[in-house]
Short mmCIF file of C-alpha atoms and ligand atoms in Angstrom, two decimals:
data_model
loop_
_atom_site.label_atom_id
_atom_site.label_comp_id
_atom_site.label_asym_id
_atom_site.label_seq_id
_atom_site.Cartn_x
_atom_site.Cartn_y
_atom_site.Cartn_z
CA MET A 1 89.52 23.84 121.35
CA ILE A 2 85.43 23.28 121.38
CA PRO A 3 83.80 25.72 123.39
CA GLY A 4 82.35 22.85 126.30
CA GLY A 5 85.20 20.29 125.08
CA ASN A 6 85.90 19.33 128.15
CA SER A 7 82.12 19.28 129.58
CA GLN A 8 79.38 16.65 128.69
CA LYS A 9 77.86 18.97 126.54
CA PRO A 10 80.11 21.44 124.25
CA TRP A 11 78.75 23.93 122.42
CA GLY A 12 79.57 23.02 118.92
CA LYS A 13 79.00 25.70 116.86
CA TYR A 14 82.27 26.89 116.90
CA VAL A 15 86.32 25.04 116.92
CA LEU A 16 89.51 27.44 117.99
CA ALA A 17 92.72 26.41 116.27
CA MET A 18 95.39 27.09 118.77
CA ASN A 19 98.69 26.43 116.12
CA LYS A 20 101.35 25.69 117.61
CA ILE A 21 104.00 26.93 114.95
CA THR A 22 103.37 29.41 112.54
CA LYS A 23 105.82 29.99 109.99
CA ASP A 24 106.54 33.21 107.62
CA ARG A 25 103.41 34.77 108.82
CA TYR A 26 104.15 37.79 111.59
CA LEU A 27 106.91 40.23 111.80
CA PRO A 28 109.14 39.55 113.84
CA THR A 29 108.85 42.58 116.27
CA GLY A 30 110.43 40.67 119.73
CA PRO A 31 112.23 38.00 121.08
CA GLU A 32 109.57 35.26 120.09
CA VAL A 33 107.19 35.71 117.02
CA THR A 34 103.76 35.25 117.51
CA GLN A 35 102.01 31.91 116.74
CA SER A 36 98.28 32.17 115.26
CA ALA A 37 94.97 31.00 116.22
CA GLN A 38 91.61 30.68 113.83
CA LEU A 39 87.95 30.67 114.90
CA TYR A 40 85.72 28.38 113.05
CA ASP A 41 82.36 28.25 112.10
CA ILE A 42 81.74 24.55 112.20
CA SER A 43 78.36 24.68 112.24
CA GLY A 44 76.99 24.27 108.38
CA ASP A 45 78.68 21.94 106.10
CA LYS A 46 81.72 23.97 105.60
CA MET A 47 84.11 25.41 107.78
CA GLU A 48 84.09 29.17 108.02
CA LEU A 49 86.96 31.49 109.17
CA LEU A 50 85.25 33.86 111.68
CA LEU A 51 88.62 35.41 112.90
CA ASP A 52 92.64 35.06 112.38
CA PHE A 53 94.58 36.11 114.94
CA PRO A 54 98.38 36.56 116.51
CA THR A 55 98.19 34.60 119.58
CA VAL A 56 101.23 34.35 122.40
CA GLY A 57 103.58 31.61 123.48
CA GLU A 58 102.97 28.17 122.15
CA PRO A 59 99.87 27.54 122.87
CA HIS A 60 98.50 24.03 124.36
CA TYR A 61 95.17 24.05 125.25
CA ALA A 62 92.50 26.67 126.30
CA ALA A 63 88.48 26.36 128.24
CA GLY A 64 85.90 28.29 126.23
CA CYS A 65 82.41 28.37 126.91
CA PRO A 66 79.30 31.06 126.50
CA ALA A 67 79.84 34.26 127.86
CA ASP A 68 76.75 34.02 130.28
CA LEU A 69 77.67 31.40 131.73
CA ILE A 70 80.41 33.58 133.26
CA LYS A 71 78.86 36.93 133.41
CA PRO A 72 76.10 36.10 135.75
CA ARG A 73 78.61 34.93 138.11
CA SER A 74 81.69 37.36 138.24
CA LYS A 75 81.48 39.57 140.88
CA LYS A 76 82.70 43.04 139.42
CA ILE A 77 83.20 45.42 142.07
CA PHE A 78 83.98 44.98 146.37
CA ASN A 79 82.59 47.69 147.28
CA LEU A 80 85.09 49.70 149.80
CA GLU A 81 82.13 50.01 152.48
CA ASP A 82 81.49 46.20 152.64
CA ASN A 83 85.27 45.60 153.02
CA LYS A 84 85.63 43.67 156.48
CA HIS A 85 89.69 42.61 155.89
CA PRO A 86 90.29 43.24 159.70
CA TYR A 87 93.84 45.39 158.52
CA VAL A 88 91.50 47.70 156.19
CA ALA A 89 91.88 51.41 155.93
CA LYS A 90 88.99 52.94 153.89
CA THR A 91 90.52 56.65 153.82
CA GLU A 92 94.81 57.75 153.69
CA ALA A 93 93.98 59.26 157.01
CA ASP A 94 93.66 55.67 158.46
CA THR A 95 96.51 54.85 157.17
CA LYS A 96 99.03 53.55 160.19
CA VAL A 97 102.12 51.84 161.08
CA VAL A 98 102.25 49.63 164.16
CA ARG A 99 105.14 48.19 165.99
CA GLU A 100 104.00 45.28 168.09
CA GLY A 101 107.22 43.27 169.38
CA ASN A 102 109.06 41.98 165.53
CA THR A 103 105.59 41.88 163.81
CA VAL A 104 105.29 45.28 162.21
CA HIS A 105 101.49 45.90 160.55
CA ILE A 106 101.51 48.50 158.08
CA TYR A 107 97.42 49.99 157.18
CA MET A 108 98.27 51.44 153.39
CA THR A 109 96.37 52.42 150.77
CA MET A 110 96.66 52.69 147.20
CA ILE A 111 95.20 54.86 144.46
CA ARG A 112 96.13 56.75 141.08
CA SER A 113 98.87 57.45 141.22
CA HIS A 114 100.47 56.73 144.66
CA PHE A 115 100.53 55.04 147.67
CA ALA A 116 99.77 56.51 151.38
CA PRO A 117 102.21 56.05 153.24
CA ASP A 118 104.85 56.16 150.70
CA ASN A 119 107.60 56.88 152.96
CA ILE A 120 108.27 54.58 155.88
CA GLU A 121 111.51 54.38 158.58
CA GLY A 122 112.01 52.23 161.58
CA ILE A 123 111.95 49.04 160.25
CA LYS A 124 114.76 46.85 161.14
CA VAL A 125 116.32 43.80 159.92
CA GLY A 126 114.54 40.64 161.61
CA ASP A 127 111.43 42.33 161.75
CA LYS A 128 107.88 40.38 160.68
CA VAL A 129 106.54 43.06 157.99
CA TYR A 130 102.69 43.03 157.16
CA PHE A 131 102.18 44.64 153.86
CA HIS A 132 98.11 45.40 154.68
CA VAL A 133 97.56 47.16 151.07
CA THR A 134 93.77 48.40 150.34
CA ASN A 135 93.13 49.65 146.96
CA LEU A 136 90.74 52.98 147.76
CA GLU A 137 89.49 52.86 143.63
CA GLN A 138 85.98 52.19 143.10
CA ASP A 139 85.88 52.12 139.29
CA TYR A 140 85.88 48.14 138.91
CA ASP A 141 89.19 48.21 136.09
CA VAL A 142 91.08 49.78 137.66
CA PRO A 143 93.51 47.36 139.89
CA HIS A 144 96.90 48.23 141.27
CA GLY A 145 99.66 45.77 142.03
CA ILE A 146 102.46 46.31 144.61
CA SER A 147 105.97 44.46 144.75
CA ILE A 148 109.27 44.93 147.16
CA ILE A 149 112.23 42.74 146.79
CA GLY A 150 112.22 39.82 148.85
CA ALA A 151 108.50 39.48 149.33
CA ASN A 152 107.46 35.69 149.00
CA THR A 153 105.12 37.21 146.16
CA SER A 154 106.36 38.32 143.42
CA GLU A 155 103.79 41.20 143.08
CA LEU A 156 100.34 41.03 144.59
CA LEU A 157 97.28 42.66 142.20
CA ILE A 158 94.70 43.94 144.28
CA MET A 159 91.46 44.98 142.85
CA PRO A 160 88.91 48.52 143.66
CA GLY A 161 88.03 48.18 147.58
CA GLN A 162 89.80 44.83 148.36
CA THR A 163 92.48 44.73 150.74
CA GLU A 164 95.17 42.29 150.98
CA THR A 165 98.31 41.26 152.74
CA PHE A 166 102.26 40.28 152.03
CA LEU A 167 104.93 39.20 154.03
CA TRP A 168 107.86 41.08 154.23
CA GLU A 169 111.35 39.94 156.12
CA PRO A 170 113.98 42.24 155.24
CA LYS A 171 117.24 40.35 155.41
CA GLN A 172 119.53 43.97 154.56
CA GLU A 173 119.70 47.25 155.74
CA GLY A 174 119.19 49.86 153.20
CA VAL A 175 116.22 51.84 151.22
CA TRP A 176 113.79 49.88 149.52
CA PRO A 177 111.73 50.67 147.58
CA PHE A 178 108.20 49.40 146.62
CA TYR A 179 105.57 49.57 143.09
CA CYS A 180 103.00 49.67 141.41
CA THR A 181 103.22 46.71 139.18
CA ASP A 182 100.22 47.35 136.95
CA PHE A 183 100.07 50.29 134.74
CA CYS A 184 97.14 52.33 136.37
CA SER A 185 97.50 55.78 134.77
CA ALA A 186 100.20 58.84 133.36
CA LEU A 187 101.73 58.47 136.69
CA HIS A 188 102.04 54.86 137.17
CA GLN A 189 105.51 55.13 136.56
CA GLU A 190 105.44 57.32 139.67
CA MET A 191 103.23 55.43 142.04
CA GLN A 192 106.06 54.52 144.51
CA GLY A 193 107.43 54.73 147.82
CA TYR A 194 110.33 53.76 150.21
CA VAL A 195 111.33 51.20 153.34
CA ARG A 196 114.07 52.43 155.46
CA VAL A 197 115.65 49.10 157.39
CA SER A 198 117.96 49.98 160.24
CA ALA A 199 120.26 47.45 161.68
CA ALA A 200 118.49 44.68 164.05
CA ASN A 201 119.92 46.76 167.13
CA ALA A 202 119.16 50.41 166.22
CA ASN A 203 116.71 52.30 167.98
CA THR A 204 115.14 54.17 164.94
CA PRO A 205 111.83 55.22 165.62
CA LEU A 206 108.62 53.92 163.09
CA LYS A 207 107.76 57.42 161.30
CA TRP A 208 106.11 57.27 158.41
CA SER A 209 104.63 60.00 155.64
CA LEU A 210 102.74 60.82 152.50
CA GLY A 211 104.73 62.75 149.92
CA GLU A 212 107.01 64.74 152.25
CA ASP A 213 110.56 63.85 154.17
CA ILE A 214 110.81 62.28 157.24
CA GLU A 215 113.25 63.98 159.42
CU1 CU B 301 98.83 52.02 139.88
#
Protein backbone atom coordinates (compact mmCIF):
# COMPACT_ATOMS: atom_id res chain seq x y z
CA MET A 1 0.00 0.00 0.00
CA ILE A 2 1.34 3.40 -1.04
CA PRO A 3 -0.35 6.35 0.75
CA GLY A 4 -2.71 7.91 -1.82
CA GLY A 5 -2.19 4.91 -4.11
CA ASN A 6 -5.85 4.92 -5.07
CA SER A 7 -5.76 8.63 -5.90
CA GLN A 8 -4.27 10.44 -8.91
CA LYS A 9 -1.40 11.79 -6.83
CA PRO A 10 0.12 9.17 -4.58
CA TRP A 11 2.57 10.24 -1.90
CA GLY A 12 5.45 8.09 -3.06
CA LYS A 13 7.55 8.39 0.03
CA TYR A 14 6.39 5.27 1.86
CA VAL A 15 5.16 1.79 1.16
CA LEU A 16 3.39 -0.47 3.62
CA ALA A 17 3.80 -4.20 3.10
CA MET A 18 0.83 -6.12 4.50
CA ASN A 19 2.07 -9.66 4.62
CA LYS A 20 -0.67 -12.21 4.06
CA ILE A 21 1.28 -15.01 5.66
CA THR A 22 3.77 -14.77 8.48
CA LYS A 23 5.37 -18.04 9.43
CA ASP A 24 7.43 -18.83 12.55
CA ARG A 25 7.45 -15.20 13.48
CA TYR A 26 5.16 -14.51 16.44
CA LEU A 27 4.21 -16.57 19.47
CA PRO A 28 0.90 -18.41 19.21
CA THR A 29 -0.95 -16.33 21.79
CA GLY A 30 -4.51 -16.67 20.50
CA PRO A 31 -6.83 -18.46 18.12
CA GLU A 32 -4.85 -17.04 15.22
CA VAL A 33 -1.18 -16.20 14.92
CA THR A 34 -0.75 -12.57 13.92
CA GLN A 35 0.54 -11.53 10.51
CA SER A 36 3.17 -8.87 10.02
CA ALA A 37 3.23 -5.46 8.39
CA GLN A 38 6.25 -3.41 7.47
CA LEU A 39 6.51 0.28 6.76
CA TYR A 40 9.32 1.32 4.39
CA ASP A 41 10.72 4.64 3.31
CA ILE A 42 11.07 4.36 -0.49
CA SER A 43 12.26 7.90 -1.17
CA GLY A 44 15.94 6.95 -1.53
CA ASP A 45 17.87 4.47 -3.64
CA LYS A 46 17.42 1.75 -1.10
CA MET A 47 14.21 0.86 0.73
CA GLU A 48 14.58 1.57 4.42
CA LEU A 49 12.56 -0.36 6.98
CA LEU A 50 11.03 2.11 9.45
CA LEU A 51 8.64 -0.08 11.40
CA ASP A 52 7.84 -3.76 11.58
CA PHE A 53 4.72 -4.64 13.54
CA PRO A 54 2.15 -7.39 14.05
CA THR A 55 -1.21 -6.94 12.38
CA VAL A 56 -4.45 -8.89 12.50
CA GLY A 57 -6.37 -11.03 10.07
CA GLU A 58 -5.36 -11.57 6.52
CA PRO A 59 -4.68 -8.06 5.24
CA HIS A 60 -5.79 -7.36 1.66
CA TYR A 61 -5.67 -3.65 1.10
CA ALA A 62 -5.75 -0.40 2.99
CA ALA A 63 -5.73 3.26 2.10
CA GLY A 64 -3.38 5.78 3.63
CA CYS A 65 -2.95 9.52 3.39
CA PRO A 66 -1.24 12.32 5.33
CA ALA A 67 -2.87 13.11 8.66
CA ASP A 68 -3.43 16.78 7.73
CA LEU A 69 -5.94 15.66 5.07
CA ILE A 70 -8.11 14.05 7.72
CA LYS A 71 -7.49 16.01 10.90
CA PRO A 72 -8.97 19.39 9.87
CA ARG A 73 -12.09 17.60 8.56
CA SER A 74 -12.60 15.50 11.68
CA LYS A 75 -15.22 16.35 14.24
CA LYS A 76 -13.69 15.79 17.61
CA ILE A 77 -16.49 16.65 19.99
CA PHE A 78 -20.27 16.87 19.80
CA ASN A 79 -21.45 19.56 22.20
CA LEU A 80 -24.37 18.34 24.21
CA GLU A 81 -25.83 21.87 24.19
CA ASP A 82 -26.03 21.76 20.39
CA ASN A 83 -27.67 18.33 20.28
CA LYS A 84 -30.95 18.79 18.35
CA HIS A 85 -32.07 15.16 18.31
CA PRO A 86 -35.85 15.22 18.86
CA TYR A 87 -35.56 12.54 21.57
CA VAL A 88 -32.47 13.83 23.40
CA ALA A 89 -32.24 13.69 27.21
CA LYS A 90 -29.63 16.23 28.24
CA THR A 91 -29.66 15.33 31.95
CA GLU A 92 -30.72 12.29 33.93
CA ALA A 93 -33.70 14.33 35.16
CA ASP A 94 -34.94 14.41 31.53
CA THR A 95 -34.98 10.64 31.20
CA LYS A 96 -38.40 9.01 30.87
CA VAL A 97 -40.36 6.20 29.28
CA VAL A 98 -43.40 7.18 27.24
CA ARG A 99 -46.02 4.84 25.83
CA GLU A 100 -48.03 5.75 22.72
CA GLY A 101 -50.22 2.75 21.96
CA ASN A 102 -47.91 -0.13 21.10
CA THR A 103 -44.95 2.17 20.68
CA VAL A 104 -42.69 2.96 23.62
CA HIS A 105 -40.04 5.68 23.61
CA ILE A 106 -37.23 5.37 26.12
CA TYR A 107 -35.31 8.60 26.68
CA MET A 108 -32.10 7.19 28.11
CA THR A 109 -28.71 8.60 29.09
CA MET A 110 -25.31 6.97 29.51
CA ILE A 111 -22.34 8.27 31.47
CA ARG A 112 -19.46 6.55 33.31
CA SER A 113 -20.64 4.08 34.38
CA HIS A 114 -24.39 3.71 34.33
CA PHE A 115 -27.48 4.08 32.18
CA ALA A 116 -30.49 6.09 33.31
CA PRO A 117 -32.99 4.58 33.66
CA ASP A 118 -31.39 1.21 34.33
CA ASN A 119 -34.53 -0.61 35.43
CA ILE A 120 -37.67 -0.55 33.29
CA GLU A 121 -40.89 -2.49 33.48
CA GLY A 122 -44.26 -2.41 31.79
CA ILE A 123 -42.96 -3.22 28.31
CA LYS A 124 -45.10 -5.87 26.62
CA VAL A 125 -44.55 -8.52 23.99
CA GLY A 126 -45.47 -6.95 20.64
CA ASP A 127 -44.38 -3.43 21.61
CA LYS A 128 -42.14 -1.41 19.36
CA VAL A 129 -39.58 -0.04 21.78
CA TYR A 130 -37.41 2.85 20.64
CA PHE A 131 -34.30 3.41 22.73
CA HIS A 132 -33.10 6.99 22.30
CA VAL A 133 -29.76 6.95 24.02
CA THR A 134 -27.72 10.08 24.76
CA ASN A 135 -24.09 9.88 25.77
CA LEU A 136 -23.74 12.65 28.39
CA GLU A 137 -19.94 12.55 28.39
CA GLN A 138 -18.11 15.61 27.18
CA ASP A 139 -14.65 14.04 27.06
CA TYR A 140 -14.23 13.35 23.36
CA ASP A 141 -12.60 9.96 23.82
CA VAL A 142 -15.23 8.28 26.00
CA PRO A 143 -17.82 6.65 23.76
CA HIS A 144 -20.28 4.19 25.27
CA GLY A 145 -22.08 1.39 23.51
CA ILE A 146 -25.37 -0.36 24.04
CA SER A 147 -26.65 -3.78 23.13
CA ILE A 148 -29.72 -5.85 24.01
CA ILE A 149 -30.62 -9.32 22.74
CA GLY A 150 -33.02 -9.15 19.80
CA ALA A 151 -32.21 -5.61 18.65
CA ASN A 152 -31.53 -5.29 14.94
CA THR A 153 -28.25 -3.54 15.69
CA SER A 154 -25.75 -5.94 17.24
CA GLU A 155 -24.44 -2.96 19.15
CA LEU A 156 -24.49 0.79 18.86
CA LEU A 157 -21.49 2.98 19.61
CA ILE A 158 -22.53 6.46 20.74
CA MET A 159 -20.05 9.30 20.82
CA PRO A 160 -19.97 11.90 23.64
CA GLY A 161 -22.79 14.42 23.23
CA GLN A 162 -24.65 12.34 20.63
CA THR A 163 -28.04 10.66 20.67
CA GLU A 164 -28.65 7.48 18.70
CA THR A 165 -31.89 5.54 18.31
CA PHE A 166 -32.48 1.86 17.87
CA LEU A 167 -35.62 -0.24 17.70
CA TRP A 168 -36.22 -3.27 19.89
CA GLU A 169 -39.23 -5.52 19.42
CA PRO A 170 -39.34 -7.96 22.34
CA LYS A 171 -40.71 -11.34 21.26
CA GLN A 172 -40.71 -13.05 24.65
CA GLU A 173 -41.62 -12.32 28.26
CA GLY A 174 -38.76 -12.12 30.70
CA VAL A 175 -36.07 -9.89 32.07
CA TRP A 176 -33.75 -8.65 29.36
CA PRO A 177 -30.40 -7.11 30.19
CA PHE A 178 -28.85 -4.30 28.21
CA TYR A 179 -25.25 -3.31 28.69
CA CYS A 180 -22.43 -1.04 27.60
CA THR A 181 -20.37 -2.57 24.79
CA ASP A 182 -17.37 -0.26 24.92
CA PHE A 183 -14.85 -0.48 27.73
CA CYS A 184 -15.35 2.90 29.42
CA SER A 185 -13.96 2.76 32.98
CA ALA A 186 -13.02 0.37 35.74
CA LEU A 187 -16.77 0.04 36.39
CA HIS A 188 -17.64 -0.66 32.74
CA GLN A 189 -18.69 -4.21 33.64
CA GLU A 190 -21.40 -2.77 35.88
CA MET A 191 -22.76 -0.51 33.20
CA GLN A 192 -25.93 -2.43 32.54
CA GLY A 193 -29.64 -2.41 33.15
CA TYR A 194 -32.78 -4.50 32.78
CA VAL A 195 -36.07 -4.35 30.93
CA ARG A 196 -38.89 -6.55 32.19
CA VAL A 197 -41.19 -7.68 29.40
CA SER A 198 -44.71 -8.78 30.29
CA ALA A 199 -47.28 -10.71 28.27
CA ALA A 200 -49.01 -8.87 25.42
CA ASN A 201 -52.29 -8.70 27.38
CA ALA A 202 -50.76 -7.77 30.77
CA ASN A 203 -51.72 -4.64 32.67
CA THR A 204 -48.26 -4.04 34.11
CA PRO A 205 -47.89 -0.27 34.45
CA LEU A 206 -44.90 1.46 32.92
CA LYS A 207 -42.26 2.18 35.58
CA TRP A 208 -38.62 3.08 35.45
CA SER A 209 -35.90 4.00 37.89
CA LEU A 210 -32.19 4.42 38.34
CA GLY A 211 -30.37 2.28 40.85
CA GLU A 212 -33.44 1.28 42.87
CA ASP A 213 -35.76 -1.67 42.99
CA ILE A 214 -39.15 -1.19 41.41
CA GLU A 215 -41.80 -2.35 43.88
CU1 LIG B 1 -19.83 2.49 29.05
